[in-house]
CSV table of C-alpha atoms in Angstrom, one decimal:
chain,number,residue,atom,x,y,z
A,151,MET,CA,0.0,0.0,0.0
A,152,THR,CA,2.1,2.9,-1.2
A,153,GLN,CA,-0.7,5.2,-2.1
A,154,LYS,CA,-2.4,7.3,0.6
A,155,ILE,CA,-5.7,5.6,0.2
A,156,LEU,CA,-6.6,4.8,3.8
A,157,PHE,CA,-7.4,8.1,5.4
A,158,LEU,CA,-8.3,6.5,8.7
A,159,ILE,CA,-5.2,4.4,9.5
A,160,LEU,CA,-2.9,7.0,11.1
A,161,PHE,CA,-5.7,8.2,13.3
A,162,LEU,CA,-6.6,4.7,14.4
A,163,LEU,CA,-3.0,3.8,15.3
A,164,SER,CA,-2.4,7.1,17.2
A,165,SER,CA,-5.8,7.3,19.0
A,166,CYS,CA,-6.7,3.7,19.9
A,167,SER,CA,-5.1,3.4,23.3
A,168,LEU,CA,-6.5,6.8,24.5
A,169,PHE,CA,-10.0,5.9,23.2
A,170,ARG,CA,-10.0,2.6,25.1
A,171,LYS,CA,-8.8,4.2,28.3
A,172,ASN,CA,-11.6,6.8,28.2
A,173,GLN,CA,-14.4,4.7,26.8
A,174,GLY,CA,-13.6,1.0,27.4
A,175,PRO,CA,-14.3,-1.8,25.0
A,176,LYS,CA,-17.9,-2.4,24.1
A,177,PRO,CA,-19.2,-6.0,23.8
A,178,LEU,CA,-19.7,-7.4,20.4
A,179,PRO,CA,-23.2,-8.3,19.3
A,180,SER,CA,-24.1,-12.0,19.1
A,181,ASP,CA,-26.4,-11.7,16.2
A,182,LEU,CA,-27.7,-9.3,13.6
A,183,GLU,CA,-30.6,-8.1,15.7
A,184,GLY,CA,-28.2,-7.5,18.5
A,185,ALA,CA,-26.0,-5.4,16.2
A,186,VAL,CA,-29.0,-3.3,15.2
A,187,GLN,CA,-30.3,-2.9,18.7
A,188,SER,CA,-26.9,-2.3,20.3
A,189,ASP,CA,-26.8,0.7,22.6
A,190,SER,CA,-23.4,1.6,21.2
A,191,ARG,CA,-25.1,2.9,18.0
A,192,SER,CA,-25.6,6.7,17.8
A,193,THR,CA,-29.1,8.2,18.3
A,194,GLU,CA,-28.5,10.0,15.0
A,195,ASN,CA,-28.5,6.6,13.3
A,196,THR,CA,-31.1,4.7,15.3
A,197,ASP,CA,-33.6,7.4,14.6
A,198,ARG,CA,-33.3,6.5,10.9
A,199,ASP,CA,-34.0,2.8,11.3
A,200,GLU,CA,-37.7,3.3,10.6
A,201,PHE,CA,-36.8,4.2,7.0
A,202,GLN,CA,-33.6,2.2,6.6
A,203,HIS,CA,-34.9,-1.1,7.9
A,204,PRO,CA,-31.3,-2.4,8.5
A,205,ALA,CA,-32.1,-5.8,9.9
A,206,GLU,CA,-34.7,-6.6,7.2
A,207,THR,CA,-32.4,-5.3,4.4
A,208,LEU,CA,-29.3,-7.3,5.5
A,209,THR,CA,-31.4,-10.4,6.1
A,210,PHE,CA,-32.8,-10.1,2.6
A,211,PHE,CA,-29.3,-9.9,1.2
A,212,GLY,CA,-28.5,-13.1,3.1
A,213,ILE,CA,-25.7,-11.8,5.3
A,214,LYS,CA,-24.0,-14.2,7.8
A,215,PRO,CA,-21.6,-13.4,10.6
A,216,THR,CA,-18.9,-15.6,9.1
A,217,MET,CA,-18.8,-13.7,5.8
A,218,THR,CA,-16.3,-11.2,4.4
A,219,VAL,CA,-18.5,-8.2,3.5
A,220,MET,CA,-17.4,-5.2,1.6
A,221,GLU,CA,-19.3,-1.9,1.9
A,222,ILE,CA,-18.8,0.6,-0.9
A,223,SER,CA,-18.3,4.2,0.1
A,224,PRO,CA,-19.7,4.0,3.7
A,225,GLY,CA,-20.2,7.7,4.0
A,226,SER,CA,-21.0,8.7,7.6
A,227,GLY,CA,-21.1,5.1,8.7
A,228,TYR,CA,-24.8,4.2,9.2
A,229,TYR,CA,-24.2,0.6,8.1
A,230,THR,CA,-20.6,0.6,9.4
A,231,GLU,CA,-22.0,0.9,12.9
A,232,ILE,CA,-23.9,-2.3,12.4
A,233,LEU,CA,-21.7,-4.3,10.0
A,234,ALA,CA,-18.3,-3.8,11.7
A,235,PRO,CA,-19.2,-5.2,15.1
A,236,PHE,CA,-21.5,-7.9,13.6
A,237,LEU,CA,-18.6,-9.3,11.5
A,238,ALA,CA,-15.8,-8.7,13.9
A,239,LYS,CA,-15.9,-12.0,15.7
A,240,ASN,CA,-16.2,-14.6,12.9
A,241,GLY,CA,-16.1,-12.6,9.7
A,242,GLN,CA,-14.6,-9.5,8.3
A,243,TYR,CA,-15.8,-6.0,7.4
A,244,VAL,CA,-14.1,-4.4,4.4
A,245,MET,CA,-14.5,-0.7,3.8
A,246,ALA,CA,-14.0,0.4,0.1
A,247,VAL,CA,-13.1,4.1,0.2
A,248,PRO,CA,-11.5,6.7,-2.1
A,249,ARG,CA,-8.5,8.7,-1.1
A,250,MET,CA,-9.1,11.8,1.0
A,251,PRO,CA,-8.7,14.8,-1.3
A,252,PRO,CA,-6.1,17.5,-0.4
A,253,HIS,CA,-8.8,19.9,0.6
A,254,PRO,CA,-11.8,17.8,1.9
A,255,SER,CA,-15.2,19.3,2.3
A,256,LYS,CA,-16.8,19.8,5.8
A,257,VAL,CA,-19.0,16.8,5.1
A,258,LEU,CA,-16.0,14.5,4.4
A,259,VAL,CA,-14.2,15.6,7.5
A,260,GLU,CA,-17.3,15.0,9.6
A,261,ASN,CA,-17.9,11.6,8.0
A,262,GLU,CA,-14.3,10.6,8.7
A,263,LYS,CA,-14.7,11.4,12.4
A,264,LYS,CA,-17.8,9.4,12.6
A,265,LEU,CA,-16.1,6.4,11.0
A,266,GLN,CA,-13.2,6.7,13.3
A,267,ASP,CA,-15.4,6.6,16.4
A,268,ILE,CA,-17.2,3.5,15.2
A,269,LEU,CA,-14.1,1.5,14.4
A,270,LEU,CA,-12.5,2.4,17.7
A,271,SER,CA,-15.5,1.3,19.7
A,272,HIS,CA,-13.9,-2.1,20.3
A,273,PRO,CA,-10.4,-3.4,19.6
A,274,GLU,CA,-11.8,-6.4,17.7
A,275,VAL,CA,-13.7,-4.2,15.4
A,276,GLN,CA,-10.6,-2.2,14.6
A,277,ALA,CA,-8.5,-5.3,14.1
A,278,LYS,CA,-11.0,-7.1,11.8
A,279,THR,CA,-11.7,-4.1,9.6
A,280,ARG,CA,-9.9,-4.0,6.3
A,281,PHE,CA,-9.6,-1.1,3.9
A,282,VAL,CA,-9.3,-1.2,0.1
A,283,ALA,CA,-9.2,1.5,-2.5
A,284,PHE,CA,-12.4,2.2,-4.4
A,285,GLU,CA,-11.8,4.6,-7.3
A,286,PRO,CA,-13.4,3.1,-10.3
A,287,LEU,CA,-11.7,5.4,-12.9
A,288,ASN,CA,-8.2,4.8,-11.4
A,289,LYS,CA,-7.0,1.6,-13.0
A,290,ARG,CA,-3.9,1.6,-10.8
A,291,ASN,CA,-5.9,0.6,-7.7
A,292,LEU,CA,-5.8,-3.1,-8.0
A,293,VAL,CA,-7.6,-5.3,-5.4
A,294,LYS,CA,-7.3,-9.0,-5.2
A,295,ALA,CA,-10.0,-10.8,-7.1
A,296,GLY,CA,-12.5,-13.2,-5.5
A,297,PHE,CA,-11.8,-12.5,-1.8
A,298,THR,CA,-15.2,-11.3,-0.6
A,299,ASP,CA,-18.6,-13.0,-0.1
A,300,MET,CA,-20.8,-10.0,-0.3
A,301,VAL,CA,-20.6,-6.4,-1.7
A,302,LEU,CA,-23.1,-3.8,-0.4
A,303,SER,CA,-23.9,-0.4,-1.9
A,304,PHE,CA,-26.3,2.1,-0.3
A,305,ASN,CA,-27.5,5.0,-2.4
A,306,SER,CA,-24.4,5.4,-4.6
A,307,VAL,CA,-25.2,4.2,-8.1
A,308,HIS,CA,-26.4,7.7,-9.2
A,309,ASN,CA,-22.9,9.0,-8.3
A,310,TRP,CA,-21.2,6.6,-10.6
A,311,VAL,CA,-23.6,7.4,-13.4
A,312,ALA,CA,-22.8,11.1,-12.9
A,313,THR,CA,-19.1,10.5,-13.1
A,314,ASN,CA,-19.3,8.0,-16.0
A,315,SER,CA,-17.7,5.4,-13.8
A,316,THR,CA,-20.7,2.9,-13.6
A,317,LYS,CA,-19.2,0.3,-15.9
A,318,MET,CA,-15.9,0.2,-14.0
A,319,ALA,CA,-17.7,0.2,-10.6
A,320,PHE,CA,-19.7,-2.9,-11.4
A,321,LYS,CA,-16.7,-4.5,-13.0
A,322,PHE,CA,-14.9,-4.0,-9.7
A,323,PHE,CA,-17.7,-5.5,-7.7
A,324,TYR,CA,-17.8,-8.6,-10.0
A,325,SER,CA,-14.0,-9.0,-9.7
A,326,VAL,CA,-13.8,-8.9,-5.9
A,327,LEU,CA,-16.6,-11.3,-5.3
A,328,LYS,CA,-16.2,-15.0,-5.0
A,329,PRO,CA,-18.2,-17.2,-7.4
A,330,GLY,CA,-21.7,-17.3,-6.0
A,331,GLY,CA,-21.1,-14.1,-4.1
A,332,ILE,CA,-23.9,-11.6,-3.6
A,333,LEU,CA,-24.1,-7.9,-4.6
A,334,GLY,CA,-26.8,-6.0,-2.6
A,335,ILE,CA,-27.8,-2.6,-3.8
A,336,VAL,CA,-30.1,0.0,-2.2
A,337,GLN,CA,-30.7,3.0,-4.4
A,338,HIS,CA,-33.1,6.0,-4.5
A,339,GLN,CA,-35.9,4.8,-6.8
A,340,SER,CA,-38.0,7.2,-8.9
A,341,PRO,CA,-41.6,6.8,-7.9
A,342,GLY,CA,-43.5,4.8,-10.5
A,343,ASN,CA,-40.1,4.0,-12.1
A,344,LYS,CA,-40.4,7.1,-14.1
A,345,LYS,CA,-37.1,8.3,-15.5
A,346,LEU,CA,-36.0,11.5,-13.8
A,347,PRO,CA,-33.0,13.8,-14.4
A,348,MET,CA,-29.8,12.3,-13.0
A,349,LYS,CA,-29.3,15.4,-10.9
A,350,SER,CA,-32.4,14.3,-8.9
A,351,GLY,CA,-30.5,11.4,-7.4
A,352,TYR,CA,-33.3,8.9,-8.4
A,353,MET,CA,-33.0,6.0,-10.8
A,354,THR,CA,-35.3,3.4,-12.2
A,355,GLU,CA,-35.0,-0.3,-11.3
A,356,ASN,CA,-34.4,-1.2,-15.0
A,357,GLU,CA,-31.4,1.2,-15.1
A,358,VAL,CA,-29.7,-0.4,-12.1
A,359,ILE,CA,-30.4,-3.9,-13.1
A,360,ALA,CA,-29.1,-3.3,-16.6
A,361,HIS,CA,-25.8,-2.0,-15.2
A,362,ALA,CA,-25.3,-5.1,-13.0
A,363,LYS,CA,-26.2,-7.5,-15.8
A,364,ARG,CA,-23.7,-5.9,-18.2
A,365,ALA,CA,-21.0,-6.6,-15.6
A,366,GLY,CA,-22.0,-10.3,-15.6
A,367,PHE,CA,-24.3,-10.4,-12.6
A,368,LYS,CA,-27.5,-12.5,-12.4
A,369,PHE,CA,-30.5,-10.6,-11.0
A,370,VAL,CA,-31.9,-12.7,-8.1
A,371,GLU,CA,-34.8,-10.8,-6.6
A,372,LYS,CA,-36.0,-7.5,-5.3
A,373,SER,CA,-37.8,-6.4,-2.1
A,374,ASN,CA,-40.1,-3.5,-1.2
A,375,ILE,CA,-38.6,-3.3,2.3
A,376,ASN,CA,-37.4,0.3,1.6
A,377,TYR,CA,-40.4,1.6,-0.3
A,378,ASN,CA,-41.9,4.9,0.8
A,379,PRO,CA,-45.2,5.8,-0.9
A,380,LYS,CA,-45.1,9.3,0.5
A,381,ASP,CA,-42.1,10.2,-1.7
A,382,SER,CA,-43.2,11.8,-4.9
A,383,GLY,CA,-39.7,12.5,-6.2
A,384,ASP,CA,-40.6,15.8,-7.7
A,385,TYR,CA,-38.5,18.2,-5.7
A,386,PRO,CA,-36.5,21.2,-7.0
A,387,GLY,CA,-33.5,20.1,-4.9
A,388,GLY,CA,-33.7,16.4,-5.8
A,389,VAL,CA,-33.7,13.6,-3.2
A,390,TRP,CA,-31.5,15.7,-0.9
A,391,VAL,CA,-34.4,17.9,0.2
A,392,LEU,CA,-35.6,14.9,2.3
A,393,PRO,CA,-34.1,13.8,5.6
A,394,PRO,CA,-31.4,13.3,6.7
A,395,VAL,CA,-29.9,16.0,4.4
A,396,TYR,CA,-32.6,18.7,4.3
A,397,ARG,CA,-30.9,20.6,1.5
A,398,MET,CA,-33.6,23.4,1.7
A,399,GLY,CA,-32.8,24.1,5.3
A,400,GLU,CA,-35.8,25.3,7.2
A,401,LYS,CA,-37.9,25.9,4.1
A,402,ASP,CA,-40.7,23.3,4.0
A,403,HIS,CA,-38.7,21.4,6.7
A,404,ASP,CA,-41.9,20.0,8.3
A,405,LYS,CA,-43.2,18.9,4.9
A,406,TYR,CA,-40.1,16.9,4.1
A,407,GLU,CA,-39.8,15.5,7.6
A,408,GLU,CA,-43.3,14.2,7.2
A,409,ILE,CA,-42.4,12.5,4.0
A,410,GLY,CA,-39.4,10.9,5.5
A,411,GLU,CA,-36.4,9.3,3.7
A,412,SER,CA,-36.5,8.4,0.0
A,413,HIS,CA,-38.4,5.7,-1.8
A,414,ARG,CA,-35.7,3.1,-2.5
A,415,MET,CA,-35.2,-0.1,-4.5
A,416,THR,CA,-33.5,-3.0,-2.8
A,417,LEU,CA,-32.0,-5.4,-5.3
A,418,LYS,CA,-30.1,-8.7,-4.9
A,419,PHE,CA,-27.6,-10.0,-7.5
A,420,LYS,CA,-25.4,-13.0,-7.7
A,421,LYS,CA,-22.0,-13.6,-9.4
């Protein structure tokens, strides 16, 4: 690893002993429900469970505690907070992340801090977490093929479409998965599967399925776990006007709060 791709490692090494002294190790969950219900999760994240349905979503994908599971671009760590402890005892959590830019945005800095806190919550979580580079357009970032049982992506496909990196992203997923491995995708879905401008953040099921199939994946099934019939999708600021982002600030805040988080497809594919 000669490239500066793992923006958390130095902090982890330098801060681990201090964090343990102040906080103490937290017990690992014994099952998925225990990971979701753990009191070590932040209130910020547990408040979102009514829309994210983490236990139901991960169960649908077929996750097991003995698996090696890669999460793509974990953001602020909503699923990291569940997956890292759940997999720490008998499996492995793999975080696929881009390099931190020279001048990161406030959001990136905040997300980094949240991820650090999660990984330092228990020494076993830190020890069993692996980092790999995920930069689809950078062909120099080579990751060993066929080493993971499951790849998970949450609300990111529209980003790859916007950067013309969708083909390489799905090719990467196919490469790192073992034969028979599962690709689980959750993505903002346009209500009625009506094609909306890409800047809206919404996509149709057919679009996402087509991208996966072109990479060689077999479509297994879909679930309505994360459907939200209150989401009309016709917002001037795109999906980000809804919680938890609230792009419009206080303008129509109550209206968007009542709608809740986005209407999302939940798709399962197999290599």
